[in-house]
XYZ file of C-alpha atoms in Angstrom:
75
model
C 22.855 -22.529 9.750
C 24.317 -19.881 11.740
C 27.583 -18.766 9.569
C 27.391 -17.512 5.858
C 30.806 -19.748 5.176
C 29.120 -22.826 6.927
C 25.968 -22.042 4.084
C 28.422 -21.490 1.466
C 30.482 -24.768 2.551
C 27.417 -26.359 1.985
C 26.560 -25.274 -1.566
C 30.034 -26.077 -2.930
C 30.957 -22.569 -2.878
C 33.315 -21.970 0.004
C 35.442 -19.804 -2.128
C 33.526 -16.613 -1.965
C 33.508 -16.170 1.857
C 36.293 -14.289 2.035
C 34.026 -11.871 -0.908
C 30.975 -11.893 0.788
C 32.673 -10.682 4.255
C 34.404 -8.166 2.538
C 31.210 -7.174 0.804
C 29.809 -7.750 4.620
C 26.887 -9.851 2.800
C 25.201 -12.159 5.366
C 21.729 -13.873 5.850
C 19.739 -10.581 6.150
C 21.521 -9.331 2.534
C 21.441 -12.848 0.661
C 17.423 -13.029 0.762
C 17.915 -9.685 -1.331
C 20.763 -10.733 -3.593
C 20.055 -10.859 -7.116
C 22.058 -12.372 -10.210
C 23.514 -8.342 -10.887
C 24.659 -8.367 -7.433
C 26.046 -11.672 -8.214
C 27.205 -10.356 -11.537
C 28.435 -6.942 -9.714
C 30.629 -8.963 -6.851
C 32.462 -10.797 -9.966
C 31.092 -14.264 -9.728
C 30.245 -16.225 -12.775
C 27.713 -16.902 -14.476
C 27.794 -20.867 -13.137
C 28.246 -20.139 -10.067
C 25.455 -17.261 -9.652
C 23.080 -19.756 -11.019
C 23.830 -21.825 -8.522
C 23.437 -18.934 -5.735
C 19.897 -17.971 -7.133
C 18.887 -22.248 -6.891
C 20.537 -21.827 -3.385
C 19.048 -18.646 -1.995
C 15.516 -19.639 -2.043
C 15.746 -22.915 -0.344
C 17.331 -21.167 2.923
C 14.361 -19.182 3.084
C 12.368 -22.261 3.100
C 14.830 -24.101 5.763
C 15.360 -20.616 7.685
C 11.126 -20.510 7.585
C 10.736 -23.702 8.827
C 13.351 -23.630 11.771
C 12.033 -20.182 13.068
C 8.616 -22.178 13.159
C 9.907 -24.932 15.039
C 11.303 -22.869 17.575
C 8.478 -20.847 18.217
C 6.480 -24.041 18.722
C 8.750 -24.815 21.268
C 8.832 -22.053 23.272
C 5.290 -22.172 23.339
C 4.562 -25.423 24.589
């Protein structure tokens, strides 16, 4: 996914991208974010949970599409 808001679209959670821009939190700062960050930025306790389910499974999609394209290039 290239934009935050399209990620956030697709968790249910569109509301927060005008938040996270104004917090300037974007793919390199969400693989840090924990639920005090969450808890810090205001959101509740619902919908951090949902962030930390979230989070981890972009690293696993982000993982596997930098793999793919390196296999790519290489071939």
């Amino acid at each position: 996914m290239e934009h935050i808001e399209t990620w956030l679209e697709s968790i249910g959670l569109p509301q927060y991208r005008s938040l996270f821009k104004e917090h300037q939190v974007d793919f390199d700062v969400l693989h840090d974010i924990t639920n005090e960050d969450l808890k810090e930025l205001g959101i509740p306790l619902g919908y951090r949970k949902r962030f930390l389910r979230a989070i981890p499974l972009l690293r696993v999609d982000t993982g596997s599409v930098a793999q793919n394209d390196a296999s790519e290039r290489l071939t």
